[in-house]
XYZ file of C-alpha atoms in Angstrom:
667
model
C -0.886 -44.527 -8.093
C 1.148 -41.303 -7.989
C -1.315 -38.511 -8.576
C -1.626 -36.574 -5.280
C 0.878 -33.789 -4.674
C 1.547 -31.552 -1.687
C 2.767 -28.081 -2.587
C 3.775 -25.045 -0.523
C 3.706 -21.316 -1.112
C 5.090 -18.560 1.085
C 4.704 -14.992 2.257
C 8.078 -13.637 3.407
C 8.974 -10.274 4.933
C 12.061 -9.669 2.801
C 13.953 -6.385 3.033
C 16.053 -4.825 0.276
C 19.799 -5.394 0.835
C 19.239 -7.383 4.051
C 21.083 -10.328 2.520
C 21.628 -12.351 5.688
C 18.124 -11.796 7.026
C 16.577 -12.597 3.652
C 18.573 -15.832 3.424
C 17.504 -16.948 6.892
C 13.832 -16.328 6.099
C 14.129 -18.320 2.860
C 15.796 -21.237 4.637
C 13.207 -21.197 7.409
C 10.371 -21.332 4.867
C 12.004 -24.288 3.105
C 12.326 -26.148 6.400
C 8.661 -25.503 7.241
C 7.523 -26.580 3.770
C 9.495 -29.833 4.009
C 8.180 -30.520 7.497
C 4.626 -30.231 6.127
C 5.346 -32.799 3.443
C 5.563 -30.425 0.491
C 7.567 -31.529 -2.554
C 7.475 -28.100 -4.195
C 8.006 -24.759 -2.479
C 7.330 -21.338 -4.042
C 8.679 -18.032 -2.727
C 7.884 -14.362 -3.504
C 9.291 -12.185 -6.273
C 12.995 -11.306 -6.202
C 13.547 -13.231 -2.976
C 17.034 -14.215 -4.154
C 18.597 -11.896 -6.716
C 18.361 -10.297 -10.166
C 20.294 -12.061 -12.934
C 22.644 -10.517 -15.514
C 22.515 -12.274 -18.878
C 24.518 -10.903 -21.814
C 25.063 -7.745 -19.732
C 21.292 -7.217 -19.401
C 19.676 -7.237 -15.958
C 16.561 -9.422 -15.610
C 14.088 -9.955 -12.791
C 14.135 -13.759 -12.531
C 12.768 -16.839 -10.903
C 15.527 -19.331 -10.147
C 14.176 -22.879 -9.852
C 16.428 -25.471 -8.278
C 16.381 -29.011 -6.931
C 18.960 -30.732 -4.743
C 21.704 -28.133 -5.265
C 21.193 -27.976 -9.028
C 19.571 -25.103 -10.951
C 16.865 -26.388 -13.281
C 15.769 -23.169 -14.956
C 16.224 -19.407 -14.764
C 12.917 -17.873 -15.835
C 13.136 -14.089 -16.557
C 10.096 -11.863 -16.061
C 8.325 -11.054 -19.329
C 5.868 -8.299 -18.341
C 7.210 -5.512 -16.148
C 5.102 -3.204 -13.992
C 5.848 0.328 -15.070
C 3.020 2.498 -13.794
C 1.717 3.786 -10.499
C 4.182 2.843 -7.782
C 6.460 0.802 -10.023
C 9.308 1.736 -12.357
C 10.619 -1.732 -13.164
C 12.009 -0.613 -16.531
C 14.391 1.597 -14.581
C 16.044 -1.520 -13.192
C 15.169 -4.446 -15.471
C 14.537 -5.435 -19.065
C 11.655 -7.774 -19.950
C 12.408 -11.077 -21.639
C 10.641 -10.802 -25.000
C 11.351 -14.174 -26.607
C 8.339 -16.291 -25.810
C 8.855 -20.060 -25.747
C 12.604 -19.662 -26.253
C 15.569 -20.460 -24.039
C 19.305 -19.889 -24.177
C 22.285 -21.294 -22.349
C 23.240 -19.265 -19.318
C 26.835 -19.597 -18.155
C 26.890 -19.691 -14.394
C 29.399 -17.579 -12.456
C 32.337 -19.636 -11.231
C 31.245 -19.499 -7.609
C 27.918 -21.124 -8.598
C 29.641 -23.642 -10.866
C 31.608 -24.802 -7.836
C 28.387 -25.223 -5.839
C 26.113 -26.811 -8.445
C 28.722 -28.639 -10.589
C 26.981 -27.114 -13.621
C 28.577 -24.958 -16.285
C 25.372 -23.787 -17.996
C 21.649 -23.848 -17.251
C 18.559 -23.023 -19.372
C 17.552 -19.345 -19.333
C 14.252 -18.172 -20.802
C 10.588 -19.020 -21.254
C 10.214 -22.715 -20.519
C 8.270 -25.116 -18.292
C 9.310 -27.993 -16.047
C 8.319 -31.550 -16.942
C 8.568 -33.844 -13.922
C 7.800 -37.567 -13.917
C 4.173 -36.953 -12.982
C 3.168 -33.405 -14.003
C 4.180 -30.164 -15.701
C 4.919 -26.915 -13.852
C 4.882 -23.393 -15.300
C 6.060 -20.026 -13.963
C 4.536 -16.582 -13.817
C 6.009 -13.560 -12.071
C 3.682 -10.999 -10.426
C 2.594 -8.570 -13.173
C 2.205 -11.393 -15.684
C -0.967 -12.512 -13.889
C -2.475 -9.038 -14.405
C -1.768 -8.731 -18.152
C -4.526 -9.175 -20.790
C -2.911 -12.387 -22.085
C -1.201 -13.995 -19.128
C 1.355 -16.764 -19.759
C -0.783 -19.243 -17.810
C -3.287 -19.250 -20.708
C -0.846 -20.640 -23.257
C 0.977 -22.772 -20.707
C -2.296 -24.378 -19.665
C -3.199 -25.143 -23.267
C 0.194 -26.819 -23.656
C -0.451 -29.156 -20.757
C 0.962 -27.287 -17.756
C -1.015 -28.433 -14.703
C 0.557 -26.410 -11.886
C 1.034 -22.660 -12.290
C 3.299 -20.829 -9.850
C 3.402 -17.064 -9.375
C 6.160 -15.388 -7.372
C 4.604 -12.023 -6.592
C 5.408 -8.671 -5.039
C 1.886 -7.241 -4.849
C 1.327 -4.300 -2.507
C -1.745 -3.565 -0.456
C -4.399 -1.121 -1.598
C -7.799 -0.928 0.047
C -10.242 -3.377 -1.578
C -7.542 -4.916 -3.817
C -7.667 -8.451 -2.379
C -10.861 -9.186 -4.308
C -9.143 -8.536 -7.636
C -6.132 -10.673 -6.741
C -8.225 -13.656 -5.661
C -10.535 -13.363 -8.671
C -7.597 -13.332 -11.096
C -6.250 -16.583 -9.645
C -9.585 -18.371 -9.475
C -10.555 -17.253 -12.980
C -7.193 -18.447 -14.318
C -7.942 -21.969 -13.114
C -11.708 -22.055 -13.694
C -11.432 -21.301 -17.436
C -8.427 -23.517 -18.166
C -8.300 -25.937 -15.263
C -5.183 -26.437 -13.184
C -3.639 -25.616 -9.831
C -2.355 -22.121 -9.081
C 0.104 -21.170 -6.333
C 0.556 -17.493 -5.476
C 3.405 -16.414 -3.202
C 3.743 -12.806 -2.086
C 6.060 -10.440 -0.340
C 4.900 -9.115 3.024
C 5.899 -6.164 5.151
C 7.186 -2.627 4.556
C 9.380 -2.204 1.486
C 11.391 0.544 3.191
C 9.185 3.111 1.506
C 5.497 3.889 1.063
C 4.236 0.433 0.181
C 3.115 -2.415 2.390
C 3.006 -5.937 0.972
C 0.133 -7.788 2.558
C 0.978 -11.456 2.047
C -2.284 -13.130 1.056
C -0.582 -16.245 -0.323
C -3.062 -18.716 -1.768
C -3.493 -22.054 -3.507
C -6.403 -22.690 -5.884
C -7.496 -25.622 -8.053
C -10.071 -25.483 -10.851
C -11.449 -22.151 -9.689
C -11.730 -23.091 -5.988
C -9.447 -21.864 -3.217
C -7.808 -24.639 -1.186
C -5.604 -22.543 1.101
C -5.683 -18.899 2.227
C -2.770 -17.151 3.882
C -3.180 -14.231 6.244
C -3.482 -10.855 4.585
C -1.795 -8.973 7.418
C 0.549 -10.577 9.898
C 3.610 -9.713 11.977
C 5.077 -13.161 11.225
C 8.124 -12.717 8.997
C 7.703 -16.203 7.532
C 4.385 -17.787 6.608
C 4.132 -21.073 4.715
C 0.905 -22.350 3.199
C 0.470 -25.946 2.008
C -2.252 -27.915 0.235
C -2.587 -31.431 -1.117
C -4.275 -31.723 -4.492
C -5.190 -34.539 -6.846
C -3.798 -34.125 -10.368
C -6.614 -36.297 -11.691
C -9.043 -33.567 -10.638
C -7.258 -31.201 -12.997
C -7.254 -33.714 -15.854
C -10.906 -34.683 -15.539
C -11.913 -30.998 -15.212
C -10.076 -30.139 -18.416
C -11.446 -33.132 -20.296
C -14.960 -31.727 -19.937
C -14.163 -28.367 -21.567
C -14.329 -29.056 -25.289
C -13.525 -25.459 -26.315
C -10.394 -25.580 -24.183
C -9.344 -28.917 -25.677
C -9.870 -27.660 -29.226
C -7.597 -24.693 -28.509
C -5.076 -26.978 -26.792
C -4.811 -29.183 -29.881
C -3.532 -26.156 -31.819
C -1.257 -24.753 -29.083
C 2.395 -23.997 -29.778
C 4.645 -26.048 -27.514
C 6.836 -24.671 -24.744
C 10.430 -25.811 -24.298
C 10.378 -28.429 -21.545
C 13.084 -28.874 -18.965
C 12.924 -32.534 -18.008
C 13.269 -33.148 -14.282
C 13.928 -36.633 -12.938
C 11.713 -36.088 -9.925
C 8.111 -36.748 -8.932
C 5.919 -34.516 -6.792
C 3.669 -37.456 -5.910
C 4.379 -40.709 -4.110
C 3.722 -44.144 -5.638
C 1.267 -45.159 -2.923
C -1.026 -42.247 -2.125
C -4.491 -43.782 -2.107
C -5.076 -42.904 1.565
C -3.563 -39.426 1.374
C -6.374 -36.877 2.016
C -6.715 -33.926 -0.349
C -7.379 -30.375 0.778
C -11.002 -29.261 0.766
C -12.152 -26.011 -0.929
C -12.878 -23.029 1.316
C -14.607 -19.678 1.061
C -12.178 -16.757 1.007
C -12.572 -14.517 4.032
C -12.192 -10.838 3.151
C -11.523 -7.987 5.545
C -13.786 -4.954 5.417
C -12.019 -1.719 4.353
C -12.091 -0.519 7.974
C -10.429 -3.759 9.090
C -7.843 -3.407 6.342
C -6.987 0.070 7.641
C -6.734 -1.231 11.206
C -4.277 -3.940 10.127
C -2.253 -2.794 7.096
C -0.945 0.622 8.200
C -0.433 -0.771 11.722
C 1.823 -3.552 10.377
C 3.628 -0.953 8.252
C 4.205 1.172 11.367
C 5.649 -1.805 13.224
C 8.105 -2.608 10.432
C 9.138 1.031 10.201
C 9.626 1.310 13.953
C 11.690 -1.829 14.489
C 13.818 -1.361 11.381
C 14.529 2.327 11.981
C 15.875 1.494 15.464
C 13.823 4.293 17.025
C 12.152 4.111 20.431
C 8.604 4.994 19.447
C 6.371 7.617 17.846
C 5.490 11.244 18.543
C 2.042 12.374 17.381
C 0.545 15.883 17.508
C -2.978 14.985 18.667
C -5.486 17.697 17.778
C -8.753 16.109 18.872
C -9.879 15.713 15.246
C -10.594 12.619 13.165
C -7.282 12.422 11.285
C -4.903 12.545 14.243
C -7.299 10.348 16.252
C -7.191 7.759 13.452
C -3.389 7.901 13.493
C -3.343 7.355 17.248
C -5.727 4.414 16.826
C -3.375 2.867 14.265
C -0.529 2.909 16.778
C -2.877 1.368 19.345
C -3.865 -1.283 16.785
C -0.168 -1.939 16.198
C 0.285 -2.467 19.942
C -2.627 -4.909 19.966
C -1.078 -6.898 17.126
C 2.329 -6.939 18.806
C 0.816 -8.234 22.054
C -1.175 -10.870 20.138
C 1.919 -12.020 18.234
C 3.929 -12.350 21.456
C 1.048 -14.239 23.076
C 1.107 -16.649 20.112
C 4.817 -17.318 20.609
C 6.405 -15.090 17.965
C 9.974 -14.809 19.244
C 11.070 -12.331 16.544
C 8.383 -9.843 17.569
C 9.282 -10.317 21.247
C 12.964 -9.638 20.539
C 12.106 -6.563 18.474
C 9.765 -5.044 21.059
C 12.380 -5.553 23.776
C 14.869 -3.658 21.621
C 12.391 -0.832 20.984
C 11.580 -0.318 24.674
C 15.203 -1.002 25.730
C 14.310 -3.662 28.288
C 15.611 -7.185 27.727
C 13.201 -8.871 30.158
C 10.092 -7.039 28.964
C 7.099 -9.044 27.733
C 4.138 -6.989 26.465
C 0.729 -8.183 27.522
C -1.517 -5.133 27.697
C -1.777 -2.990 24.526
C -2.475 0.134 26.586
C 0.668 -0.372 28.635
C 2.748 -0.956 25.493
C 1.179 2.108 23.875
C 2.339 4.175 26.836
C 5.899 3.076 26.120
C 5.973 3.615 22.347
C 3.552 6.503 21.696
C 3.840 10.066 22.947
C 0.883 12.277 22.051
C 0.865 16.043 22.375
C -1.935 18.598 22.263
C -0.416 21.914 21.146
C -2.882 24.600 22.155
C -2.999 28.160 20.904
C -5.347 31.006 21.743
C -7.525 29.734 18.888
C -7.916 26.248 20.341
C -11.176 25.239 21.960
C -11.568 23.478 25.266
C -13.570 20.739 23.545
C -10.712 19.627 21.282
C -8.264 19.719 24.191
C -10.568 17.474 26.231
C -11.193 15.071 23.339
C -7.457 14.662 22.735
C -6.731 14.028 26.427
C -9.636 11.582 26.713
C -8.509 9.526 23.720
C -4.906 9.493 24.950
C -6.073 8.156 28.314
C -8.144 5.406 26.691
C -5.364 4.103 24.422
C -2.720 4.606 27.121
C -0.344 6.973 25.284
C 2.030 9.224 27.212
C 0.239 12.546 26.769
C 1.593 16.085 26.915
C -0.457 19.265 26.867
C 1.304 22.535 26.069
C 0.668 26.038 24.740
C 2.471 27.370 21.672
C 1.305 31.001 21.988
C 4.637 32.303 23.355
C 6.480 30.832 20.350
C 3.908 32.158 17.867
C 4.043 35.643 19.376
C 7.837 35.560 19.315
C 7.947 34.688 15.611
C 5.348 37.317 14.682
C 7.225 39.762 16.891
C 10.400 39.230 14.862
C 8.477 40.191 11.721
C 7.048 43.275 13.424
C 10.480 44.384 14.622
C 11.884 44.074 11.112
C 8.991 45.713 9.244
C 7.235 47.899 11.758
C 3.938 46.231 10.861
C 1.878 43.735 12.837
C -0.523 41.432 10.934
C -3.980 40.739 12.359
C -6.698 38.168 11.630
C -9.508 38.922 9.216
C -12.071 39.048 12.020
C -10.007 41.895 13.505
C -9.843 43.786 10.219
C -6.844 42.121 8.604
C -6.448 41.230 4.939
C -6.648 37.711 3.488
C -2.838 37.605 3.268
C -2.457 38.539 6.928
C -5.094 36.005 7.941
C -3.419 33.165 6.046
C 0.065 34.033 7.285
C -1.073 34.040 10.920
C -2.669 30.618 10.451
C 0.459 29.229 8.821
C 2.833 30.447 11.499
C 0.875 28.509 14.132
C 0.988 25.364 12.028
C 4.727 25.674 11.347
C 5.557 26.362 14.979
C 3.782 23.099 15.806
C 6.122 21.252 13.450
C 9.205 22.742 15.136
C 7.845 21.877 18.579
C 6.960 18.344 17.442
C 10.508 17.625 16.295
C 12.029 19.151 19.419
C 9.894 16.936 21.641
C 10.453 13.888 19.431
C 14.197 14.260 19.906
C 14.258 15.189 23.590
C 11.079 14.044 25.373
C 12.490 10.588 26.134
C 15.738 12.214 27.287
C 13.711 14.383 29.674
C 12.067 11.219 31.030
C 15.397 9.434 31.497
C 14.853 6.989 28.632
C 17.049 6.300 25.612
C 16.417 7.027 21.950
C 14.294 9.309 19.832
C 10.813 9.190 18.367
C 9.516 9.093 14.809
C 7.186 12.041 14.161
C 3.847 10.928 12.728
C 1.891 13.046 10.269
C -1.874 12.848 9.939
C -2.973 14.647 6.747
C -5.439 12.499 4.783
C -5.278 11.904 1.031
C -8.124 14.324 0.243
C -6.499 17.247 2.051
C -3.234 16.492 0.273
C -4.961 16.343 -3.102
C -6.451 19.806 -2.624
C -3.383 21.174 -0.843
C -5.458 21.996 2.234
C -2.432 21.962 4.480
C 0.416 24.275 5.303
C 3.747 23.460 3.705
C 6.112 22.339 6.476
C 3.450 22.414 9.188
C 2.700 19.576 11.598
C 1.612 17.499 8.601
C 5.330 17.413 7.752
C 6.656 14.418 9.617
C 8.834 11.335 9.272
C 6.014 9.083 8.076
C 2.249 9.360 7.708
C 0.153 6.199 8.124
C -3.106 7.863 6.973
C -1.747 9.972 4.104
C -3.100 7.597 1.463
C -6.549 7.140 3.027
C -9.618 9.202 2.178
C -11.539 11.143 4.800
C -14.572 8.936 4.173
C -12.618 5.748 4.847
C -10.909 7.304 7.868
C -14.251 8.119 9.452
C -15.392 4.535 8.847
C -12.152 3.306 10.448
C -12.618 5.522 13.519
C -16.173 4.187 13.869
C -14.718 0.663 13.636
C -12.211 1.476 16.414
C -14.979 2.936 18.571
C -16.829 -0.373 18.412
C -14.007 -2.935 18.134
C -11.518 -1.368 20.556
C -14.092 0.121 22.941
C -12.796 3.716 22.779
C -15.773 5.951 23.690
C -13.719 9.139 23.236
C -14.031 8.578 19.501
C -17.780 9.231 19.671
C -17.247 12.916 20.376
C -14.445 13.162 17.818
C -16.700 11.740 15.090
C -19.542 14.063 16.039
C -17.448 17.241 15.975
C -17.006 19.298 12.771
C -13.557 18.987 11.152
C -11.569 22.151 11.913
C -7.967 23.346 11.814
C -8.581 25.771 14.739
C -6.164 28.359 13.361
C -8.535 31.359 13.426
C -9.891 33.163 16.507
C -12.825 31.581 18.314
C -16.238 33.243 18.227
C -17.545 33.522 21.785
C -15.356 30.568 22.747
C -16.712 28.422 19.912
C -15.000 27.169 16.747
C -15.655 29.572 13.857
C -13.639 27.737 11.192
C -14.464 24.413 9.534
C -12.445 22.464 6.976
C -15.202 22.027 4.415
C -16.117 25.715 4.552
C -12.470 26.683 4.132
C -12.033 24.285 1.209
C -15.248 25.301 -0.479
C -16.219 21.682 -1.044
C -17.137 18.570 0.907
C -14.836 15.640 1.588
C -17.292 13.400 -0.265
C -16.952 15.565 -3.386
C -13.174 15.606 -3.003
C -13.053 11.812 -3.184
C -14.968 11.928 -6.465
C -12.637 14.575 -7.902
C -9.607 12.558 -6.798
C -10.742 9.360 -8.499
C -11.664 11.136 -11.728
C -8.405 13.114 -11.816
C -6.057 10.174 -11.264
C -7.870 6.928 -12.009
C -10.061 8.155 -14.907
C -7.280 10.488 -16.170
C -9.669 13.430 -16.654
C -8.751 17.099 -16.928
C -11.182 19.920 -16.179
C -13.353 19.433 -19.261
C -13.369 15.629 -19.029
C -14.328 15.815 -15.358
C -17.162 18.218 -16.147
C -18.495 15.882 -18.850
C -18.616 12.970 -16.415
C -20.030 14.899 -13.469
C -22.725 16.724 -15.408
C -24.247 13.293 -15.973
C -23.317 11.726 -12.626
C -24.680 14.634 -10.600
C -27.590 15.553 -12.887
C -30.184 14.910 -10.139
C -28.415 17.082 -7.564
C -26.716 19.888 -9.495
C -27.397 22.041 -12.534
C -24.738 22.114 -15.285
C -23.731 25.589 -14.057
C -23.242 24.301 -10.508
C -21.186 21.345 -11.756
C -19.042 23.714 -13.819
C -18.457 25.968 -10.820
C -17.459 23.004 -8.666
C -15.030 21.618 -11.248
C -13.439 25.008 -11.906
C -13.048 25.645 -8.177
C -11.440 22.238 -7.614
C -8.933 22.559 -10.454
C -8.037 26.108 -9.462
C -7.306 25.092 -5.866
C -5.622 21.829 -6.883
C -3.257 23.463 -9.383
C -2.381 26.385 -7.103
C -1.381 23.962 -4.344
C 0.147 21.184 -6.464
C 3.651 22.321 -5.409
C 2.873 21.109 -1.881
C 2.921 17.506 -3.127
C 6.703 17.715 -3.517
C 7.028 17.969 0.266
C 4.428 15.427 1.336
C 5.457 13.203 4.205
C 6.054 9.625 2.992
C 2.653 8.034 3.509
C 1.245 4.528 3.524
C -0.133 3.958 0.017
C -3.783 2.930 0.311
C -5.678 4.823 -2.397
C -5.364 4.704 -6.178
C -5.963 8.446 -6.429
C -3.039 9.381 -4.189
C -1.464 12.693 -5.287
C 2.013 11.683 -4.026
C 4.422 13.490 -6.349
C 7.477 11.599 -5.179
C 6.548 8.165 -6.443
C 2.978 7.507 -7.498
C 1.707 10.631 -9.280
C 4.453 12.020 -11.486
C 2.547 15.032 -12.800
C 3.941 18.584 -12.953
C 3.760 20.781 -9.885
C 3.581 24.040 -11.865
C 0.370 24.505 -13.847
C -1.336 27.372 -15.618
C -3.792 27.748 -12.772
C -6.238 29.762 -14.901
C -6.857 26.755 -17.222
C -8.070 29.181 -19.954
C -8.817 26.745 -22.783
C -10.298 24.026 -20.541
C -12.520 26.396 -18.577
C -13.680 28.028 -21.825
C -14.693 24.581 -23.130
C -16.712 24.002 -19.971
C -18.427 27.377 -20.274
C -19.337 26.676 -23.898
C -21.036 23.435 -22.930
C -22.825 25.029 -19.977
C -24.296 27.678 -22.270
C -25.433 24.998 -24.709
C -27.044 22.974 -21.922
C -28.727 26.035 -20.411
C -29.969 27.146 -23.835
C -31.519 23.788 -24.591
C -29.736 23.576 -27.943
C -27.881 20.565 -29.387
C -25.567 19.059 -26.839
C -22.257 17.647 -27.996
C -20.039 16.628 -25.120
C -17.510 14.975 -27.404
C -16.063 18.060 -29.044
C -15.941 21.783 -28.467
C -15.478 24.580 -31.015
C-alpha cells in the first residue's frame, strides 16, 4: 500500500567548534534513528556547517541520502533581535521558490561524486510524498514557509531549530507547530539544539512530531543526555483526507505558485505496511515555571562545569532567598546527574568522574555529590545577624555542601584603615552620624571584600583540602536587582556565572517553595519567611535594620512590572505612566503612579552603567537588562529625564483637575 512512514527528529547537545564531538553525536543519532525504523532523520540548526555560496555565507540545511547531497536549503528569515545577531554572521536567502547550481568543493566532489547540487528554496519529491524545510525563525514569522509549501502539496514539514529556553516559552513553541498543521494539514517535525551554547543561553530540546494539529511524540525539555532521538509512525492518508475536508484550504491550494521540486528516487514508506501500527496522539506535558527553573539552569550549570574543566562551584551563601535558590540549583544539578548515571548514561558518568578526579567514582546520593562539587561560604561581618548565619549553615547541611563560615571584619577594617591613613578621615555609618556618601561607601567595601575573599577561596580551598583544581564562583543577583542596579559593582554578585541572574524575585521565591516541598529542605522555610536584606548596615539591638525593598523604595512585585514594560513593551517614562495609570487605577492615584515611575527611571538610569559588568547569567526572562548581549541600550542617560517627567506632570495635573484627559499627546 505504501502510505505509512516512520520519521525521526533529534535534540543534540552540539557545541560551537567541537567538530569531532559534534560529528560523533550526529552519527549516533543517525544510528539510533535507523535502529528505530526511521526512513527520514532531522537534526537541529547548524549541526553541520554554514555554506559559502558566491562568497556569501548562509545558514543552511544540507539534505542528503546515501552519500549524495539532494539539496542545500539556505535560511530565509534570520533572527536579529534579543539574544540573536544572525545578520552579523549570515545573509538571508531572499529568492523564494528559486534555486541555483552550487558547485561543491573538491573534497566533497570526491566523496559524493557530484559536481553541483541544487541550492535555494525548493522541496523534495519522493516516490510517495513531498517534504519541505523550515529553519528555526521561519516558524515564528508572520508568513511562515510551511503555509505556501502546504498549499503546494508538501505533506511533511521539517524544522531544524536552535530555540533557547525562556520561562513559559514551551507553550508558544508547541502551539506554533500544532497550529501550522491544524490549519493546513500535514506532519511537522521539530528538531532542536540542547545544552549550554557556551554563553548565557540554554537550549532545552523539546523535539516534537505533530500531525494535523495533534502531537504524536514529545521529547524531553531538559535532559543531560547529549543525544535524544524521537520517532513516530504516521499515515500519509490521514494528512490527505484531513486536507480534503478543508474547502478554503483547497481553494487557496488551487491558486498556489509551485515550488521547485528535487525528485528523489526513494520512498519513506514500505510497499506492505497494512499491519504497521501508527503513533497515537498524546497530550503535551508542560513543566510549571518552578520546575523549569529547577531543571533548566541546573542543566546549564552541569554543561558549564564539565566543559570548563573545573572541579566544582564556590557560592557565597548569605542565608537569603537568592543565594539559597542558587545553592538549590546546584543540588538539583546533583540530583539530575545521579539520576542520569542510574539510568545508564555513560557520558555523564565519565564527566562526573573527571570533575571529582576519581576514576572509580559512581555518584548515587545527591547530597554526597553536592559535598564534592559545591563549597558554600557564609562571610560574616559585624552587621550580620545570627539568624542568617544559622539559616545558611542549616541549608548547607541539608543539601550536603562543604560549608565554610568566616568573618571578613579584619579585611574590611584594614581597607578602611588604608583610606584613613591616606586622608586622615574615618567614615562612619549614618546611624552613627555619618553622611549618605559615607554610609554607602562602608556598605560597598564590605560587599567588595566578599568578592575578593570568594575568588581567593575558589582558587585555593580545594588546594587547602588536598584536592586538585579550582572552583567556578557563582553569583546570585536576581534579574530585578540587576534591572534597578541594586547591587554593588564588583561585589560578590560579580562572579564567573550566575544561574539566577535572569530570573525574577517572584519566580525565585516560587522556585524555593518548590524545592522546600519537592526536595524536602526544611531550612528553606525560614529563608522564605525572613525579610530580604543585604545586611550591610549596623544591626539595631541585634536585629536587622535594613531591608531590600525599603532600600530600593519599591517592591519586587512592582519591579517586575516595570521591567516588562521597559523592555517587552518598549515604554519610556511617559509611556510607562500612561499604562500604569490605568493598570493601577484601583490601587494608586495618578500622582502616586507618577512618583513611582519617576523614582524607578531615576534609579534605573543612574545605575544602568552596572549592566556592563553583570556576571554572565542564565537567560530566563524577556525583560533581562543584560547589556552585553540581550539589552543593547545605552548605559549613560540623562538621569533627570526633563522632557519625559514634564510630560508626566502635565498629565497628572490634568487628571487631578478633572479636565479633558488626552494620554496620546502632550503639549
